[in-house]
XYZ file of C-alpha atoms in Angstrom:
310
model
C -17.949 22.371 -4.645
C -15.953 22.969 -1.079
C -15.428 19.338 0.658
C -14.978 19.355 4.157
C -11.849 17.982 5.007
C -10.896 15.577 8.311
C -7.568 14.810 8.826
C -6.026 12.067 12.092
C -3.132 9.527 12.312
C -3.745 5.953 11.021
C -1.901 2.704 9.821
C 1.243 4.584 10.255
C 0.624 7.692 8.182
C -1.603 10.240 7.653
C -5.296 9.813 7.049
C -7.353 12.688 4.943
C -10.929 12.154 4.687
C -12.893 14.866 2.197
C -16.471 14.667 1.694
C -19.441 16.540 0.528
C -22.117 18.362 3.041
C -23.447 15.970 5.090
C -21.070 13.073 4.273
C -19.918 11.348 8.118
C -16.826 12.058 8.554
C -16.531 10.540 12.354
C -18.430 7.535 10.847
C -15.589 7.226 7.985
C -12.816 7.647 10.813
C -14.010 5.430 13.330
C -14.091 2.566 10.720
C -10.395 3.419 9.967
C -9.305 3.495 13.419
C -11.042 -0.301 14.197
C -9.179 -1.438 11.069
C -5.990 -0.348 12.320
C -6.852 -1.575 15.593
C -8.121 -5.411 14.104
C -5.352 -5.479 11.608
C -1.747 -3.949 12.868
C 0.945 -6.671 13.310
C 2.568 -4.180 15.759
C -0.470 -4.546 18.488
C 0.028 -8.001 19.955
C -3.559 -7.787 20.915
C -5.154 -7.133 17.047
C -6.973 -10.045 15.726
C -4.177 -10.075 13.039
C -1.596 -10.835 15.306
C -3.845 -13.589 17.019
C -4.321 -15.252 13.808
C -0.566 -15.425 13.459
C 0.319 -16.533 16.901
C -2.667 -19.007 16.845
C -0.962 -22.712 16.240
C -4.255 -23.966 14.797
C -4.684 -24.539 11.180
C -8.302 -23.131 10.776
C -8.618 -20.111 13.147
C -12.552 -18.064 14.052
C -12.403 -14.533 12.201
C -14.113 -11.457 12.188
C -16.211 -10.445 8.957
C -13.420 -7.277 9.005
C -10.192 -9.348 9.073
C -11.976 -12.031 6.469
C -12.336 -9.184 3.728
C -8.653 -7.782 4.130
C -7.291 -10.961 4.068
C -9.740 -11.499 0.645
C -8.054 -8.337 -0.367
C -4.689 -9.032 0.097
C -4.653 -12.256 -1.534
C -6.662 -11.068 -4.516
C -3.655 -8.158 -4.760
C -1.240 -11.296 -5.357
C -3.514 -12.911 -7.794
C -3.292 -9.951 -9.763
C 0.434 -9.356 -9.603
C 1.646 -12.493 -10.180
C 2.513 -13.192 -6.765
C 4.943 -9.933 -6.455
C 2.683 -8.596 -4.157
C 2.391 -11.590 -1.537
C 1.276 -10.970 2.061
C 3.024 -13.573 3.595
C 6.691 -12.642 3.929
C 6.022 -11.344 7.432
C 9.088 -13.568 8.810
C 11.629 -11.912 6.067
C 10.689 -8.729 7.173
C 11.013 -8.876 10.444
C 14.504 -10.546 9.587
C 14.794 -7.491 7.345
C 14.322 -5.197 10.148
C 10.965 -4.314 10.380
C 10.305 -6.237 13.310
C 8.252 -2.554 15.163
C 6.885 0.570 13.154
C 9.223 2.990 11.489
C 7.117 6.196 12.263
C 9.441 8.438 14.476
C 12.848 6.409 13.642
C 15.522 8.016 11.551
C 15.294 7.234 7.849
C 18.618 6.097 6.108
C 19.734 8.339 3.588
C 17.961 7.610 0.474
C 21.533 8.777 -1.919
C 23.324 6.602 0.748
C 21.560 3.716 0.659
C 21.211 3.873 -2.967
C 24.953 3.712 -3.811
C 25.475 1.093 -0.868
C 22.237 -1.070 -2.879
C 23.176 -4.154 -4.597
C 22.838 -3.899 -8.970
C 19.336 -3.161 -9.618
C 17.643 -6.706 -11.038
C 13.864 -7.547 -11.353
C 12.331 -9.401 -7.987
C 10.261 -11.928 -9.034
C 7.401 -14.041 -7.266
C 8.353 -17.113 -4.771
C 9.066 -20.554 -6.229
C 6.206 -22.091 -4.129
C 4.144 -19.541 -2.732
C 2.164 -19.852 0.763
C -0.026 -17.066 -0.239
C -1.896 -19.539 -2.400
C -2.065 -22.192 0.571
C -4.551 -19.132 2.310
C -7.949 -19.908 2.592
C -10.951 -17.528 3.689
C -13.846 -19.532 4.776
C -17.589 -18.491 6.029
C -16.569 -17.626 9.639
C -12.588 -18.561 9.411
C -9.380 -18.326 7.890
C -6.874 -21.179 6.916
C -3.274 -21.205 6.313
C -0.648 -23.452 6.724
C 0.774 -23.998 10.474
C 3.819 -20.953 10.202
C 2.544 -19.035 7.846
C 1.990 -15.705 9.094
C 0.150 -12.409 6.912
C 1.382 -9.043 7.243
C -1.396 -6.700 5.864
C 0.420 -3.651 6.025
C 0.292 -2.099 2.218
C -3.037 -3.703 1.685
C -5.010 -3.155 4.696
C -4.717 0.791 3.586
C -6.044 0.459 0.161
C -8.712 -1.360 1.766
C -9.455 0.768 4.265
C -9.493 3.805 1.858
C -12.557 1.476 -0.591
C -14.395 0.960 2.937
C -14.160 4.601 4.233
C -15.152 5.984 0.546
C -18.095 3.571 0.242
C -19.426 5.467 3.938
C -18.375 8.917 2.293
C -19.502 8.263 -1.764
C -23.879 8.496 -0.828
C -23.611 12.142 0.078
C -21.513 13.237 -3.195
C -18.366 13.653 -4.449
C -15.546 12.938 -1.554
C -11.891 11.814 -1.522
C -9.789 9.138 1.095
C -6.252 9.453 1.037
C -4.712 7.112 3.443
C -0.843 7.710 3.109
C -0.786 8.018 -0.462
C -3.533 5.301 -1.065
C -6.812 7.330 -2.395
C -10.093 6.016 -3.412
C -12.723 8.857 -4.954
C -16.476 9.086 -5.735
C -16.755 12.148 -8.565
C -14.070 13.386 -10.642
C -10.663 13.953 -9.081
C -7.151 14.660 -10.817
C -3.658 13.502 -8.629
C -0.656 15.243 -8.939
C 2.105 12.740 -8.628
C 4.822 14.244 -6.754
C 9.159 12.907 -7.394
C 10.685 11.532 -4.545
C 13.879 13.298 -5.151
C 12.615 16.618 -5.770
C 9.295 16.702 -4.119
C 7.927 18.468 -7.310
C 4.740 17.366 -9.278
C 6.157 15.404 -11.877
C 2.315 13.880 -13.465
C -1.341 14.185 -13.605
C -3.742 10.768 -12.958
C -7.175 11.956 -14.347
C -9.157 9.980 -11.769
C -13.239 8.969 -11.829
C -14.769 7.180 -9.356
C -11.821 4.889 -9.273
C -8.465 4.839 -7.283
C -4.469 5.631 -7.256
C -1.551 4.265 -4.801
C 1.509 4.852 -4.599
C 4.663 2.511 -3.506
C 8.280 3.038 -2.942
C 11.315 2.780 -1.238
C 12.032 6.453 0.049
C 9.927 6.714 3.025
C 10.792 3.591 5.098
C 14.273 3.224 4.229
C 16.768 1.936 7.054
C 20.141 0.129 6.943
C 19.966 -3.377 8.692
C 21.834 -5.092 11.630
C 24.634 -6.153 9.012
C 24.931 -1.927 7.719
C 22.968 -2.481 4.762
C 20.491 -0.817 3.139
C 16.828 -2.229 3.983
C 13.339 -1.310 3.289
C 9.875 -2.502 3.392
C 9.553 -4.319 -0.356
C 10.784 -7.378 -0.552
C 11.300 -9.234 -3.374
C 9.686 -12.667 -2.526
C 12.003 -14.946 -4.603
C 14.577 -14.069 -2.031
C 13.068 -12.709 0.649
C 15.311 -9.894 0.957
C 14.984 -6.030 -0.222
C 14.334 -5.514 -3.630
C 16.732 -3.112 -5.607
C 15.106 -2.962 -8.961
C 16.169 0.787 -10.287
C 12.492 1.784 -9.473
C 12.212 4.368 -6.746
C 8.687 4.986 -6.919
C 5.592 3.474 -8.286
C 1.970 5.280 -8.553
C -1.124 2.937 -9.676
C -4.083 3.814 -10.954
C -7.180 1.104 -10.291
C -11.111 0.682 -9.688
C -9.960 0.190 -6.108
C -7.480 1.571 -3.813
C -6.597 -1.765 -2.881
C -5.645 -3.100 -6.448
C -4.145 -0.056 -6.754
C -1.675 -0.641 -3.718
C -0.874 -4.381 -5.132
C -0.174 -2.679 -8.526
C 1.981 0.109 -7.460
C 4.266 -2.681 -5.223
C 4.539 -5.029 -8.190
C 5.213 -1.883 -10.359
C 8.087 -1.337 -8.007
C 9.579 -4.680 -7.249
C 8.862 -5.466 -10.855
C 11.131 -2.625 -12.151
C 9.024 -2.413 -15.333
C 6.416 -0.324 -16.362
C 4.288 -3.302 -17.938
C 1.921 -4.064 -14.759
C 0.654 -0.155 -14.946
C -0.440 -0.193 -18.688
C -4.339 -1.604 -18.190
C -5.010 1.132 -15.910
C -1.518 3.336 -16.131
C 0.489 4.792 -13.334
C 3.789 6.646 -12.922
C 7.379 4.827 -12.643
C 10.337 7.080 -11.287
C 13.759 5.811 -11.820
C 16.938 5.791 -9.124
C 18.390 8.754 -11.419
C 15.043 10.470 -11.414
C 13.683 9.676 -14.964
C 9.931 9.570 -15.031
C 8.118 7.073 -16.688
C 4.401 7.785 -17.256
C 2.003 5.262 -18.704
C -1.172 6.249 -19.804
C -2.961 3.202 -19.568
C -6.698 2.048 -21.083
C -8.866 4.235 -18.631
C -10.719 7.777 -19.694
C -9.467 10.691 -18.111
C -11.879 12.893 -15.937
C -12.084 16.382 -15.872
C -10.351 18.380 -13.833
C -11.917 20.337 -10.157
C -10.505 22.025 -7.657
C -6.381 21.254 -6.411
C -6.030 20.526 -2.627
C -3.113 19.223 -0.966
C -2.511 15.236 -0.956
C 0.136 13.189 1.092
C 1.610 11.908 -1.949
C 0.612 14.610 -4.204
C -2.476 16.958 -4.781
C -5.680 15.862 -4.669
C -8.503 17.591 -7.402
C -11.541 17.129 -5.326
């Protein structure tokens, strides 16, 4: 079966929508784009930022920013706390105050021997994520705790756009390496170092993600190394010997919280229910199979993060 394929900028990366005859692609897009626009933290004006800025304790929100919040603090449940959504502050300390699309990238060998000794991050000591609550028509958090729904909000928005998509048959959402699939799809995980395929995720109706520390890599106001993952018992960048993690899940966005704690983790343990991909600094490659069937394989098109069987 041929998919027909829409591809547009989103959330900082490349969107790829693939769906069967009929399937609304526009439809699919359009609900990406007012998820980017209700949940950037680089848009003063989103409802995210609003929530942040908002002094009250118990702020009004949509039904939209409700469910990613519910998504990104179900993404810490299941890691643990690795993957927690409320280090917004450290990052912005850490550099990331405005989006890294069109700014140079440090030099990933650079960085890497200019890293502190690789050692596990591990989850904060009292975490604010679990002082987050979602309520009816509202969200409450603790005055000065502010989200950041970066990773999240695209595993999210890939499960929303492939629920529009999944009715009219097979179809595929790949939103920067986060991919959610109705049918049976096989990812070819691609190496960091080498951009060669390096593994094969058998995929069915389910999801993959991928997280790491190659593609927003800068060095910091001090001239070191920084990028996005932070390892929330410190609050600064986590150097764990992981270079990349890819996730398998049912859903893209468990899959995104997976792949992060895979990464800041530096373990391949968090992959095995579902399995997933670990590559190392040197480039050793660490595949887990994991629990799940495999699904057979279709037609190879091209993926951000790898190649997409659709």
């Amino acid at each position: 079966m041929t998919l027909r394929e829409l591809g547009f900028p989103a959330m900082g990366t490349g969107v790829r929508l693939l769906g069967s005859l009929g399937a609304p692609l526009e439809a699919a897009r359009a609900l990406v784009e007012d998820l980017e626009a209700r949940l950037t933290r680089f848009d003063p004006g989103s409802e995210l930022c609003r929530l942040n800025d908002d002094p009250r304790e118990t702020v009004p929100a949509s039904a939209e920013l409700r469910a990613a919040v519910t998504a990104a603090l179900d993404g810490a449940a299941a890691t643990g706390g690795l993957a927690d959504p409320t280090l917004l502050g450290a990052l912005v300390e850490a550099g990331y105050a405005r989006s890294v699309t069109g700014r140079p990238r440090a030099d990933l060998h650079e960085a890497l021997a200019s890293a502190p000794a690789p050692r596990p991050a591990a989850p904060a000591r009292d975490p604010a994520w679990r002082l987050v609550r979602v309520g009816p028509d509202s969200i409450t958090r603790p005055p000065g705790v502010r989200l950041d729904l970066g990773g999240s909000a695209k595993g999210h928005a890939a499960d929303l756009a492939a629920a529009v998509l999944a009715p009219y048959g097979p179809c595929a959402v790949d939103l920067g390496g986060d991919l959610r699939v109705s049918g049976s799809h096989e990812v070819q995980v691609m190496h960091p170092l080498t951009g060669r395929p390096v593994a094969t995720l058998t995929l069915h109706g389910d999801a993959v993600a991928t997280s790491g520390i190659d593609r927003r890599l800068w060095w910091d106001t001090a001239a070191r190394p920084a990028h996005h993952l932070l390892d929330p018992s410190t609050n600064r960048p986590a150097w764990t010997g992981i270079l990349s993690a890819t996730a398998k899940a049912p859903t893209a966005a468990l899959a995104e919280a997976l792949a992060k704690a895979a990464v800041l983790a530096g373990r391949p343990e968090i992959l095995e229910t579902h399995g997933g991909v670990l590559i190392a600094y040197d480039g050793t490659v660490d595949e887990t199979v994991g629990r799940d069937g495999a699904a057979s394989r279709r037609e190879v098109v091209a993926a951000d993060r790898g190649a997409v069987v659709a």
